[in-house]
mmCIF file with all atom_site columns, C-alpha atoms in Angstrom:
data_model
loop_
_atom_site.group_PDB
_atom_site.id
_atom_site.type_symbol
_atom_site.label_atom_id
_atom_site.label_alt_id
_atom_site.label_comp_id
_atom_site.label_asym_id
_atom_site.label_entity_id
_atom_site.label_seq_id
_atom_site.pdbx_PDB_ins_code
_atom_site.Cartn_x
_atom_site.Cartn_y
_atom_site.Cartn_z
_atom_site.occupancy
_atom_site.B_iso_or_equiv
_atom_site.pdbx_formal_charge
_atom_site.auth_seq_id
_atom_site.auth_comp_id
_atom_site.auth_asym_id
_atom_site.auth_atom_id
_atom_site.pdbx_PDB_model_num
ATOM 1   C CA . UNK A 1 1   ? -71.592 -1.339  -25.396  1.00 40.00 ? 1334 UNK A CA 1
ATOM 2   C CA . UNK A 1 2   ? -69.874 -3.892  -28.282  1.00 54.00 ? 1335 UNK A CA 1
ATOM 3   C CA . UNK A 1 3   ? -72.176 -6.630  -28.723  1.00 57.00 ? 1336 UNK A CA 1
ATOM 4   C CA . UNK A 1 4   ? -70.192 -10.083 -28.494  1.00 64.00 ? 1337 UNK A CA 1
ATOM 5   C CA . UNK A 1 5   ? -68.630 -11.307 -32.253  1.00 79.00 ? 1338 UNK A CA 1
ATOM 6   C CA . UNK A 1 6   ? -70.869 -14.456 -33.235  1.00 90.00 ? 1339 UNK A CA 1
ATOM 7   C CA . UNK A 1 7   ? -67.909 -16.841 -34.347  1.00 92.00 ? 1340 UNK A CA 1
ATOM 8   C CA . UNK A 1 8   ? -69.971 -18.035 -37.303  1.00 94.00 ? 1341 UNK A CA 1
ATOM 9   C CA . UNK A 1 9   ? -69.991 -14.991 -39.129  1.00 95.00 ? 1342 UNK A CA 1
ATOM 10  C CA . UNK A 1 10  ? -66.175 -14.553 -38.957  1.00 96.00 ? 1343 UNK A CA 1
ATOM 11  C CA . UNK A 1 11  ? -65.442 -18.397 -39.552  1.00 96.00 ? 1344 UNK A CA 1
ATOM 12  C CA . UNK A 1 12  ? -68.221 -18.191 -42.787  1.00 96.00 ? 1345 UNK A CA 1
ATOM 13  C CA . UNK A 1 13  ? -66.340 -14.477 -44.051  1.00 97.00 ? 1346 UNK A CA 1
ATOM 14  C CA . UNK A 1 14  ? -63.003 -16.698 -43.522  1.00 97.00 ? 1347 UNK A CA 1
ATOM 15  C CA . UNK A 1 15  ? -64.430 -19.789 -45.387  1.00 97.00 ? 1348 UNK A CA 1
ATOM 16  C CA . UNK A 1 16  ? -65.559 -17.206 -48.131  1.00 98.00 ? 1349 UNK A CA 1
ATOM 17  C CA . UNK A 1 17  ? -62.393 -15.744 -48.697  1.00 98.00 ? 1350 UNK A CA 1
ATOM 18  C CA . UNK A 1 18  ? -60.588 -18.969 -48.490  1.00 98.00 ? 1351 UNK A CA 1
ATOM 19  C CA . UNK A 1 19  ? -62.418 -20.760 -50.952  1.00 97.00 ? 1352 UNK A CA 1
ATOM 20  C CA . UNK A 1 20  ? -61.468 -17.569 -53.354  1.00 98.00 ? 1353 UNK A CA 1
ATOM 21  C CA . UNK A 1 21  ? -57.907 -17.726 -53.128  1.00 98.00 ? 1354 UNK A CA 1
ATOM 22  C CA . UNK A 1 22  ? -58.323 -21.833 -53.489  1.00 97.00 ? 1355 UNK A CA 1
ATOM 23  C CA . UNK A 1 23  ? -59.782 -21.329 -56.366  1.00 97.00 ? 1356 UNK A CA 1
ATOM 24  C CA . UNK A 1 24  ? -57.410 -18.769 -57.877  1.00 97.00 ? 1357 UNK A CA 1
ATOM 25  C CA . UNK A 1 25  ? -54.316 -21.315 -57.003  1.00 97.00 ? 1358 UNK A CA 1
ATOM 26  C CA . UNK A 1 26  ? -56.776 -23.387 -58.366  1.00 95.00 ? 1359 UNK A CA 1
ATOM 27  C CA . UNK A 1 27  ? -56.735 -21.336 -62.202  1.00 96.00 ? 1360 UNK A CA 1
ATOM 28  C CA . UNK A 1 28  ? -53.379 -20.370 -61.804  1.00 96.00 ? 1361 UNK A CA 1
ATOM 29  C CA . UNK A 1 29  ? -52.437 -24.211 -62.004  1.00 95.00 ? 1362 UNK A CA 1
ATOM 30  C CA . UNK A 1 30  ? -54.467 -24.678 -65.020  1.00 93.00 ? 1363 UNK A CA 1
ATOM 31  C CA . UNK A 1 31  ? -53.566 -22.035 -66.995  1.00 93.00 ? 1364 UNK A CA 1
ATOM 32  C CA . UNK A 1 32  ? -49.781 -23.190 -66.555  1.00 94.00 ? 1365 UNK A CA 1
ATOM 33  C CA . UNK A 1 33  ? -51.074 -26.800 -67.376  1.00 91.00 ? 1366 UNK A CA 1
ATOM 34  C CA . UNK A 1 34  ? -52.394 -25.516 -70.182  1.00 89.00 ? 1367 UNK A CA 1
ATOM 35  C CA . UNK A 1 35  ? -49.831 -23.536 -71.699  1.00 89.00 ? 1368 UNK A CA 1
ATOM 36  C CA . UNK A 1 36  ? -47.475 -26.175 -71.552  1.00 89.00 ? 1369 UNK A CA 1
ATOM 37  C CA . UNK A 1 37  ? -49.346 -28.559 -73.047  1.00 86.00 ? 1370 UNK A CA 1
ATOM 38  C CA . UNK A 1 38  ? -49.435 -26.598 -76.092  1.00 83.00 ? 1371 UNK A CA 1
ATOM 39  C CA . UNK A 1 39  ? -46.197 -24.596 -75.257  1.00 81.00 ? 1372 UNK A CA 1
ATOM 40  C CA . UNK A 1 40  ? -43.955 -27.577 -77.481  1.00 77.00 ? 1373 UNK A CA 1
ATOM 41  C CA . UNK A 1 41  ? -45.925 -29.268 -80.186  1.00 73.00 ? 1374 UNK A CA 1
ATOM 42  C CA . UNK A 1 42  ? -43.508 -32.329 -81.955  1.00 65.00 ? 1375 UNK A CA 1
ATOM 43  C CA . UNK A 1 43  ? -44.864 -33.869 -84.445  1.00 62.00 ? 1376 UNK A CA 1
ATOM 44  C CA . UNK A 1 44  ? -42.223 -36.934 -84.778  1.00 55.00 ? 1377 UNK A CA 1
ATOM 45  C CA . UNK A 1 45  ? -42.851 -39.863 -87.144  1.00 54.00 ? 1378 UNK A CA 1
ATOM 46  C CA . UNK A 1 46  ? -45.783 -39.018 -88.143  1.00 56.00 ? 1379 UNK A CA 1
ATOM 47  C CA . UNK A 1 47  ? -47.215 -38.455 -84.472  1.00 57.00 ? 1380 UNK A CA 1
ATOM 48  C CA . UNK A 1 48  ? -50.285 -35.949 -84.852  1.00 68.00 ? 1381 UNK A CA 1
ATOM 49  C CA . UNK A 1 49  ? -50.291 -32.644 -83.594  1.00 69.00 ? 1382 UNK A CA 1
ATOM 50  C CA . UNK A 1 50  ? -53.542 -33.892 -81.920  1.00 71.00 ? 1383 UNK A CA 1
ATOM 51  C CA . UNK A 1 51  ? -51.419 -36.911 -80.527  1.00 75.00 ? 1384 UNK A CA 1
ATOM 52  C CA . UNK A 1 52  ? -48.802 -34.951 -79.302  1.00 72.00 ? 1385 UNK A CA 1
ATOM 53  C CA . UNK A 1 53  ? -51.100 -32.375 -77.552  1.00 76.00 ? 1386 UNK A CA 1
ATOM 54  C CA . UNK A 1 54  ? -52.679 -35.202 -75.496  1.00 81.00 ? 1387 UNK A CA 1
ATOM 55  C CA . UNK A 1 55  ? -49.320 -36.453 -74.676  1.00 81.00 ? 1388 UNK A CA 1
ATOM 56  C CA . UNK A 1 56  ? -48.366 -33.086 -73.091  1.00 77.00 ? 1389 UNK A CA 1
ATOM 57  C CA . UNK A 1 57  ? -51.939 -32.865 -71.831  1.00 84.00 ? 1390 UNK A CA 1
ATOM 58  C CA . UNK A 1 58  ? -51.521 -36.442 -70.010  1.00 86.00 ? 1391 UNK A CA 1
ATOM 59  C CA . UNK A 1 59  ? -47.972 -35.631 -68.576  1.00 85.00 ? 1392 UNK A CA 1
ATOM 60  C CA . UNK A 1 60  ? -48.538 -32.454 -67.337  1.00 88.00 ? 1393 UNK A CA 1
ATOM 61  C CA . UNK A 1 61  ? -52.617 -33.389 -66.016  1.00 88.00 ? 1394 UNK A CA 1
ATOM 62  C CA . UNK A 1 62  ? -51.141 -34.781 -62.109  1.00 88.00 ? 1395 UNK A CA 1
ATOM 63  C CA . UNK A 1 63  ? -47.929 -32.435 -62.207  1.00 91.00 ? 1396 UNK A CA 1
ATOM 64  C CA . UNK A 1 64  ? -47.494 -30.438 -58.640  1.00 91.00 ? 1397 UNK A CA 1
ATOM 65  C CA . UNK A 1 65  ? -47.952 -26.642 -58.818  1.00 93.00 ? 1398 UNK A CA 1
ATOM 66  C CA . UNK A 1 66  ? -44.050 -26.600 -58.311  1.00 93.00 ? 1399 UNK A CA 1
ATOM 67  C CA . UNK A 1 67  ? -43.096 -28.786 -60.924  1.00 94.00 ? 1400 UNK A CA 1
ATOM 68  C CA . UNK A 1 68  ? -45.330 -27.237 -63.318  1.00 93.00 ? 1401 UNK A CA 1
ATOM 69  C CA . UNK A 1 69  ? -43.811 -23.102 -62.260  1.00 93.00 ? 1402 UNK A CA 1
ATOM 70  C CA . UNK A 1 70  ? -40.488 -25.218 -62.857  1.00 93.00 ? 1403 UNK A CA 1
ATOM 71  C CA . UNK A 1 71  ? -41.324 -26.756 -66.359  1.00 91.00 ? 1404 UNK A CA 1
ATOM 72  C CA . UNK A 1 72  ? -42.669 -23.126 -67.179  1.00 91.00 ? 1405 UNK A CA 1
ATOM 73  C CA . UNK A 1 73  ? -39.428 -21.629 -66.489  1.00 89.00 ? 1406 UNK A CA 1
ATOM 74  C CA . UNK A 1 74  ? -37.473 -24.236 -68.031  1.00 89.00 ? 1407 UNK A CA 1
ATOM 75  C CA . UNK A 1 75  ? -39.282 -24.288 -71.725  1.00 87.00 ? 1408 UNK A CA 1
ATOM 76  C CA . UNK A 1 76  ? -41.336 -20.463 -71.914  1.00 88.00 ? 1409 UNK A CA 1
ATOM 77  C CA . UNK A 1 77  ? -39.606 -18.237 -69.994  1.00 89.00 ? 1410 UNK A CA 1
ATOM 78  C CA . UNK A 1 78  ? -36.578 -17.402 -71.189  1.00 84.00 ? 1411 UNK A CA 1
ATOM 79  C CA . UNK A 1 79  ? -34.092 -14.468 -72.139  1.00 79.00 ? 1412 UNK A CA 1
ATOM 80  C CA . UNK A 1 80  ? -33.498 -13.494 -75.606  1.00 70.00 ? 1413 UNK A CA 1
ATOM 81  C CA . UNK A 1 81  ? -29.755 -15.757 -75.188  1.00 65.00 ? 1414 UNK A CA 1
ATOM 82  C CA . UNK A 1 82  ? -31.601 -18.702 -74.634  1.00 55.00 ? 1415 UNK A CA 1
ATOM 83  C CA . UNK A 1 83  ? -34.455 -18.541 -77.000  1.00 48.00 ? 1416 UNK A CA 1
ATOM 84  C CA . UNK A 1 84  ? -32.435 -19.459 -79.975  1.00 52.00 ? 1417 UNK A CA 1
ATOM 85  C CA . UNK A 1 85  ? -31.712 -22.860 -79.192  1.00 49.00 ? 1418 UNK A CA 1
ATOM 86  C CA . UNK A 1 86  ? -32.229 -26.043 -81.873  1.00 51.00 ? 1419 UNK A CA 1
ATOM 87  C CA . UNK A 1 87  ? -33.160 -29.565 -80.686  1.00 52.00 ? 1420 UNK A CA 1
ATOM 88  C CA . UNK A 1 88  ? -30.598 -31.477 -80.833  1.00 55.00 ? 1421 UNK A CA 1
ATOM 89  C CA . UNK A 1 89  ? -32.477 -34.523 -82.853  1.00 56.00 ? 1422 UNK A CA 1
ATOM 90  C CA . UNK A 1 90  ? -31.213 -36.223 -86.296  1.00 58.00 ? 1423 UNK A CA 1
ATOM 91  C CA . UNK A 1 91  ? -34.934 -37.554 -86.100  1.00 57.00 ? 1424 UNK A CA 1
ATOM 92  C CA . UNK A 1 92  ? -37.532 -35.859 -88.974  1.00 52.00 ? 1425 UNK A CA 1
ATOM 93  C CA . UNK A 1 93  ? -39.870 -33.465 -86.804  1.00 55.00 ? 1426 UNK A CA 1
ATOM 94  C CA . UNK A 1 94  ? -42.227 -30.599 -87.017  1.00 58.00 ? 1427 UNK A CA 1
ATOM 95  C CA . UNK A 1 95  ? -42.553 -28.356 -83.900  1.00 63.00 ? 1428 UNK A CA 1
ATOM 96  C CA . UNK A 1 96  ? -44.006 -25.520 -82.800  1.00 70.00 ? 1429 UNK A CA 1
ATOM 97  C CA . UNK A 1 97  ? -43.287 -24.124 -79.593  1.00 75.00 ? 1430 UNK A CA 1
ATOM 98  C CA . UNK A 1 98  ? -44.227 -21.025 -77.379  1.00 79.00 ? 1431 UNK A CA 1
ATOM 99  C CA . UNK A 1 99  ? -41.853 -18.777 -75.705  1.00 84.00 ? 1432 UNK A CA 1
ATOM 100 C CA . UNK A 1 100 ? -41.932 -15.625 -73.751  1.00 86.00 ? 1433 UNK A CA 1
ATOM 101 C CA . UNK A 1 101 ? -38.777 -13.896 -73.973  1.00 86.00 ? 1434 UNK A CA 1
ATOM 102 C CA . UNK A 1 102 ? -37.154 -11.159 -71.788  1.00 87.00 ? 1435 UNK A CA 1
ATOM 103 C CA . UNK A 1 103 ? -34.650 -9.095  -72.788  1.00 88.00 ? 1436 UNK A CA 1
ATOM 104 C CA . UNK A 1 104 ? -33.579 -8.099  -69.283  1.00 87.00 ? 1437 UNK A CA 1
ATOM 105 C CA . UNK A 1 105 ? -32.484 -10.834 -67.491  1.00 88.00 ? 1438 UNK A CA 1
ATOM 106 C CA . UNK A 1 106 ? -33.255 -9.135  -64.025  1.00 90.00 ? 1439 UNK A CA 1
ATOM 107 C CA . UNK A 1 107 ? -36.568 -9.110  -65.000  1.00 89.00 ? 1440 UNK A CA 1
ATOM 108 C CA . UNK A 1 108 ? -36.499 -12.767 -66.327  1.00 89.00 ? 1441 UNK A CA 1
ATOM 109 C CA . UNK A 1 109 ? -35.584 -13.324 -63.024  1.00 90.00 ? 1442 UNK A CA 1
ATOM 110 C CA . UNK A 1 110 ? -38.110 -11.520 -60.708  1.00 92.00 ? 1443 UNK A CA 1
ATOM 111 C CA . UNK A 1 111 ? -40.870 -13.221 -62.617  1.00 89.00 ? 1444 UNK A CA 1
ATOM 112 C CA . UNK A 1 112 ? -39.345 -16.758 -61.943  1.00 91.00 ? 1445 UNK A CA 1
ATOM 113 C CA . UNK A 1 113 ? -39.236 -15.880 -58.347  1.00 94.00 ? 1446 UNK A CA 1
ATOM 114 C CA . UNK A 1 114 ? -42.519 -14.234 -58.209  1.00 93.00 ? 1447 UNK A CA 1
ATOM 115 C CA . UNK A 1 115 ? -44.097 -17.643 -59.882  1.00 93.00 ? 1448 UNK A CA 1
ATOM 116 C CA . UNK A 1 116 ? -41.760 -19.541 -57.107  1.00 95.00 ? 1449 UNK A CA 1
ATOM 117 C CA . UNK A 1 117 ? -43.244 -17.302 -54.306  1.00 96.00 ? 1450 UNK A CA 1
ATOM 118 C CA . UNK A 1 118 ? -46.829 -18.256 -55.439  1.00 95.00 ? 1451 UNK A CA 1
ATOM 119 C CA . UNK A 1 119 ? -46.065 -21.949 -54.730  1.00 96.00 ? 1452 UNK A CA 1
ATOM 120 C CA . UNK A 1 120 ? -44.447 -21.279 -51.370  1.00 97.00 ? 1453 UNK A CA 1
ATOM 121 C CA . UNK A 1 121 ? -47.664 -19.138 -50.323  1.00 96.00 ? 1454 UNK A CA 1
ATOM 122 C CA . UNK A 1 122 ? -49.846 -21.580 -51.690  1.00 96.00 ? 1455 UNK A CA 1
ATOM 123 C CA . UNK A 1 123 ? -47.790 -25.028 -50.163  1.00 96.00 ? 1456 UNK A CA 1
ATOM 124 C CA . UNK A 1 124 ? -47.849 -22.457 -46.828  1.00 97.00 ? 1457 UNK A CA 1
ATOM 125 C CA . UNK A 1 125 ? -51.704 -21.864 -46.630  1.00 97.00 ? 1458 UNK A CA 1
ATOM 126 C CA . UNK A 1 126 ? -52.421 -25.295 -47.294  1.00 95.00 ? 1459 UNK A CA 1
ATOM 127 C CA . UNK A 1 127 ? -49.553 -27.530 -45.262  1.00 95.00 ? 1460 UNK A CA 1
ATOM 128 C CA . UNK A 1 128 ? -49.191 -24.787 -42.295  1.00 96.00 ? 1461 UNK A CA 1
ATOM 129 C CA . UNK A 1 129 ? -51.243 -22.306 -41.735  1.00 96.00 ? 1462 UNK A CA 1
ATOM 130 C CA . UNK A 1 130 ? -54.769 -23.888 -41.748  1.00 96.00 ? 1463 UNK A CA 1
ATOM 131 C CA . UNK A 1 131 ? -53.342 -27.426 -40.271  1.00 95.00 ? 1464 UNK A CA 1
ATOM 132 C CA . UNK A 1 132 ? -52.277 -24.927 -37.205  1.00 95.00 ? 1465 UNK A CA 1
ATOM 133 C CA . UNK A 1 133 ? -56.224 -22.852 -37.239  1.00 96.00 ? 1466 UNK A CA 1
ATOM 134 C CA . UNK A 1 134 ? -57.931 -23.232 -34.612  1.00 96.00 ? 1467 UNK A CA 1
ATOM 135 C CA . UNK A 1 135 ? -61.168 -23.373 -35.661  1.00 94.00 ? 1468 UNK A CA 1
ATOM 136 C CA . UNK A 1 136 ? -62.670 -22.095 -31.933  1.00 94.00 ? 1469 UNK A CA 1
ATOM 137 C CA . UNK A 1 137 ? -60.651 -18.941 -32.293  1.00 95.00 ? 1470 UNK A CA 1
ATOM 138 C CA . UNK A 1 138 ? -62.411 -15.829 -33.418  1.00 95.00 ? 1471 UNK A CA 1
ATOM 139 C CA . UNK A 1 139 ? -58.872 -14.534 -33.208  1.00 96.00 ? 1472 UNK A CA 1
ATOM 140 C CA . UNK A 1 140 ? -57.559 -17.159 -35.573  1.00 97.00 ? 1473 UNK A CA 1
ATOM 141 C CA . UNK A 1 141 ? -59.911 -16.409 -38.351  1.00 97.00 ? 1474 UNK A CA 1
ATOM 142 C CA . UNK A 1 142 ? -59.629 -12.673 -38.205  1.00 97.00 ? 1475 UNK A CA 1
ATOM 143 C CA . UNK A 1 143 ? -55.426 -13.872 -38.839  1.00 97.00 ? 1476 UNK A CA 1
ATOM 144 C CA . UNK A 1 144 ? -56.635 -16.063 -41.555  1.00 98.00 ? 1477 UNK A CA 1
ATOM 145 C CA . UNK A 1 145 ? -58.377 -13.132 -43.423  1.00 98.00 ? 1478 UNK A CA 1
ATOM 146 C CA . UNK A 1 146 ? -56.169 -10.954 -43.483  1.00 98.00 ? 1479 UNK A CA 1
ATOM 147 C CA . UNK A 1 147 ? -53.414 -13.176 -44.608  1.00 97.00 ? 1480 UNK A CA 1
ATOM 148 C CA . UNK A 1 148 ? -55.699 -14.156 -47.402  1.00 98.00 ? 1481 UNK A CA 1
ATOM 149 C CA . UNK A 1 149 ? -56.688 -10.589 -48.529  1.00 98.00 ? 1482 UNK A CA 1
ATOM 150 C CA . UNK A 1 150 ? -53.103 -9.674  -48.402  1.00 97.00 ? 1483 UNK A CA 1
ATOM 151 C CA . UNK A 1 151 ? -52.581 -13.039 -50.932  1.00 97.00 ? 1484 UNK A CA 1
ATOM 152 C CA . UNK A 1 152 ? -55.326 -12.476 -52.884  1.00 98.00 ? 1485 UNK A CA 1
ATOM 153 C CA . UNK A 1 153 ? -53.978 -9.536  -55.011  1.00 97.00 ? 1486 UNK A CA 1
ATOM 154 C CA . UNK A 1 154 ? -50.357 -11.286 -55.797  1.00 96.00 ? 1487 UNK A CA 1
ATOM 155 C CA . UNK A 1 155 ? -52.709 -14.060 -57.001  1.00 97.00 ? 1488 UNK A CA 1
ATOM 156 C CA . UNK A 1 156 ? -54.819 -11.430 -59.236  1.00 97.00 ? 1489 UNK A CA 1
ATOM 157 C CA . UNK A 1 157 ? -51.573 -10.401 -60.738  1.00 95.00 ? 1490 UNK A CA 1
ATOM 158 C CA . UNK A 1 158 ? -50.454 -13.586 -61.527  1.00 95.00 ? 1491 UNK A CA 1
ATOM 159 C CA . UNK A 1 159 ? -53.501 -14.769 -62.895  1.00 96.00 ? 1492 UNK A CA 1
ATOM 160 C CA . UNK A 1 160 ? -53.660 -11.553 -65.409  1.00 95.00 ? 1493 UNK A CA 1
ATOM 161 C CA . UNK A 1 161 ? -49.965 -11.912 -66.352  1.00 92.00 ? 1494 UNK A CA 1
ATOM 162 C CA . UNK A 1 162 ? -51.226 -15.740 -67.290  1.00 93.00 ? 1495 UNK A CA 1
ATOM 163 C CA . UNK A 1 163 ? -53.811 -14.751 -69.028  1.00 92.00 ? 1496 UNK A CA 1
ATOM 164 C CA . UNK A 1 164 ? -51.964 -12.716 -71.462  1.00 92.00 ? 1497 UNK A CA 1
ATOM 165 C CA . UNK A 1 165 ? -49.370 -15.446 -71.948  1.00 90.00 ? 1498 UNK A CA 1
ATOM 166 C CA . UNK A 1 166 ? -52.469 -17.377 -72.883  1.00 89.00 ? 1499 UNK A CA 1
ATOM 167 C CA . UNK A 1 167 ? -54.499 -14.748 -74.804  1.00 90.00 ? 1500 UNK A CA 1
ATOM 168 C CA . UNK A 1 168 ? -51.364 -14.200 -76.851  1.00 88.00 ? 1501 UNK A CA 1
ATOM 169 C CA . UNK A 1 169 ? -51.029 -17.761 -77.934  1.00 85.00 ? 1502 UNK A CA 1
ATOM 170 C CA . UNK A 1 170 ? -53.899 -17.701 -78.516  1.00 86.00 ? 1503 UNK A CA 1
ATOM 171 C CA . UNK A 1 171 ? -54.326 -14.682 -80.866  1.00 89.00 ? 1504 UNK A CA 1
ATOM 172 C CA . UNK A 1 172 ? -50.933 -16.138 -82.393  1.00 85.00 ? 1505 UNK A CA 1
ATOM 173 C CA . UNK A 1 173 ? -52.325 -19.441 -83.260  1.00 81.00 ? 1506 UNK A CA 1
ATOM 174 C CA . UNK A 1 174 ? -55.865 -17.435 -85.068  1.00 87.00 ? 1507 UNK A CA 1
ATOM 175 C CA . UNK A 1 175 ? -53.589 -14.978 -86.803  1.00 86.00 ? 1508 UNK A CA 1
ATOM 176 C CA . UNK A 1 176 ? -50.955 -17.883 -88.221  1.00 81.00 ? 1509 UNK A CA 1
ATOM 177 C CA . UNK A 1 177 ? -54.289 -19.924 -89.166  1.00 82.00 ? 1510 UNK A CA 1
ATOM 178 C CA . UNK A 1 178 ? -55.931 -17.277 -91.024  1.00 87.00 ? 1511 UNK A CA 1
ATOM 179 C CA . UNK A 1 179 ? -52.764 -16.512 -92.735  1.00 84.00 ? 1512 UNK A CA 1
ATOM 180 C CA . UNK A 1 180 ? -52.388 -19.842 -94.005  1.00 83.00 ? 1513 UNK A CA 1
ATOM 181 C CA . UNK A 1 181 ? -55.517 -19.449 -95.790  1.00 86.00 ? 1514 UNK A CA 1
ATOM 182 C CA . UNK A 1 182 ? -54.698 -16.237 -97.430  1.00 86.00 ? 1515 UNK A CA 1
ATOM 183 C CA . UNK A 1 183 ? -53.726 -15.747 -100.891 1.00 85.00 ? 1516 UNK A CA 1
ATOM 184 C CA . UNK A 1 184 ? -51.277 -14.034 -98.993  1.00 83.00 ? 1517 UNK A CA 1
ATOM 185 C CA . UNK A 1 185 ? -49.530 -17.251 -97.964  1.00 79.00 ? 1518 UNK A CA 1
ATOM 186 C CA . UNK A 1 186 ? -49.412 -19.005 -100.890 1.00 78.00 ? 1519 UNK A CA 1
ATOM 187 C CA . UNK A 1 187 ? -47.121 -16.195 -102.730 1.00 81.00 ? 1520 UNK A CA 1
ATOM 188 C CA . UNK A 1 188 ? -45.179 -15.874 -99.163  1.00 79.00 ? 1521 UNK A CA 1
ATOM 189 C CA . UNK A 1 189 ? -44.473 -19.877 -99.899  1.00 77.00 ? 1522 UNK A CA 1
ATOM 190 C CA . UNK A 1 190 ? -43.039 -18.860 -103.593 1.00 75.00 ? 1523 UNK A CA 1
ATOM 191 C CA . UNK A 1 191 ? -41.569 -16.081 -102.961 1.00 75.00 ? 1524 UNK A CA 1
ATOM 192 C CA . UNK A 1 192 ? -39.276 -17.641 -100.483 1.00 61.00 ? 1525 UNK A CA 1
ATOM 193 C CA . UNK A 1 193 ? -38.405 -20.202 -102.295 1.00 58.00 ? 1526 UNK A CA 1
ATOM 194 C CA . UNK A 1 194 ? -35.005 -20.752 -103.542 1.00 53.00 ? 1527 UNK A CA 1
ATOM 195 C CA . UNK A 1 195 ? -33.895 -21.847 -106.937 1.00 50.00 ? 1528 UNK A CA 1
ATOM 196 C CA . UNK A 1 196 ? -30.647 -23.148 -107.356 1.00 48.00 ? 1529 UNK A CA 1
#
């Protein structure tokens, strides 16, 4: 004979598993905070690059999860048509920006969507489907879990496709650093100089 389901286990396993997915919306959003803080550097007037990244820092620190999947398909995801474009200042400026470029549009576009999906599943989990748990129903949880082990690899995924964005910027910024410090550099800067 089954022995009767103690509600506290399944409401702790849900909790568990909860909190994990939380917390991977959770690095999701900072990873995209992050990358477009340092995504478009400007250094205007004489702004620092330091000064500009806490200006991107501060305006993207209380953005939504939407707006910030927006903002990331707006200025780093892009096809190779639109990566070419030129500000469209008269105003002296440095800049560096990041971009991740797709040659196949249809693929641009999946990726968008997928990072779209994310904040519908997320906005979902937190707006709908635990205002409607009932928190006396053993049946309840056992819905909860498996919605959120079904999540939790989509998250995963997103979360390592992130990370490379990141670890290539990254590995970009070292590689540009150490090459500025390179003998290497300095006959790079007079070779390409024109004489006229």
């Amino acid at each position: 004979m089954d022995e009767p389901i103690d509600i506290e286990i399944v409401r702790t396993e849900a909790l568990k598993k909860l909190g994990r997915n939380i917390v991977n919306f959770s690095k999701i959003e900072g990873i995209l905070k992050y990358l477009l803080s340092v995504s478009q550097i400007n250094e205007i007037d004489g702004l620092s690059t330091r000064n500009s990244l806490l200006e991107n820092q501060e305006k993207f620190r209380k953005q939504t999860l939407g707006r910030l999947v927006q903002q990331l398909h707006n200025t780093v995801l892009t096809d190779n048509d639109q990566s070419k474009t030129q500000p469209d200042s008269s105003e002296l400026r440095v800049s560096l920006s990041f971009k991740v470029t797709y040659s196949d549009s249809d693929l641009l576009n999946i990726q968008k969507q997928a990072l779209l999906d994310i904040v519908v599943e997320r906005n979902k989990l937190i707006h709908q489907d635990l205002a409607l748990l009932d928190t006396s129903s053993i049946e309840d949880y056992r819905k909860l879990i498996s919605l959120l082990d079904e999540q939790n690899p989509r998250l995963l995924t997103h979360l390592e496709n992130l990370g490379w964005m990141l670890t290539s910027l990254m590995e970009g910024l070292k590689d540009l650093q150490s090459f500025t410090k390179s003998p290497d550099f300095y006959q790079f800067i007079h070779s390409s100089q024109s004489y006229t």
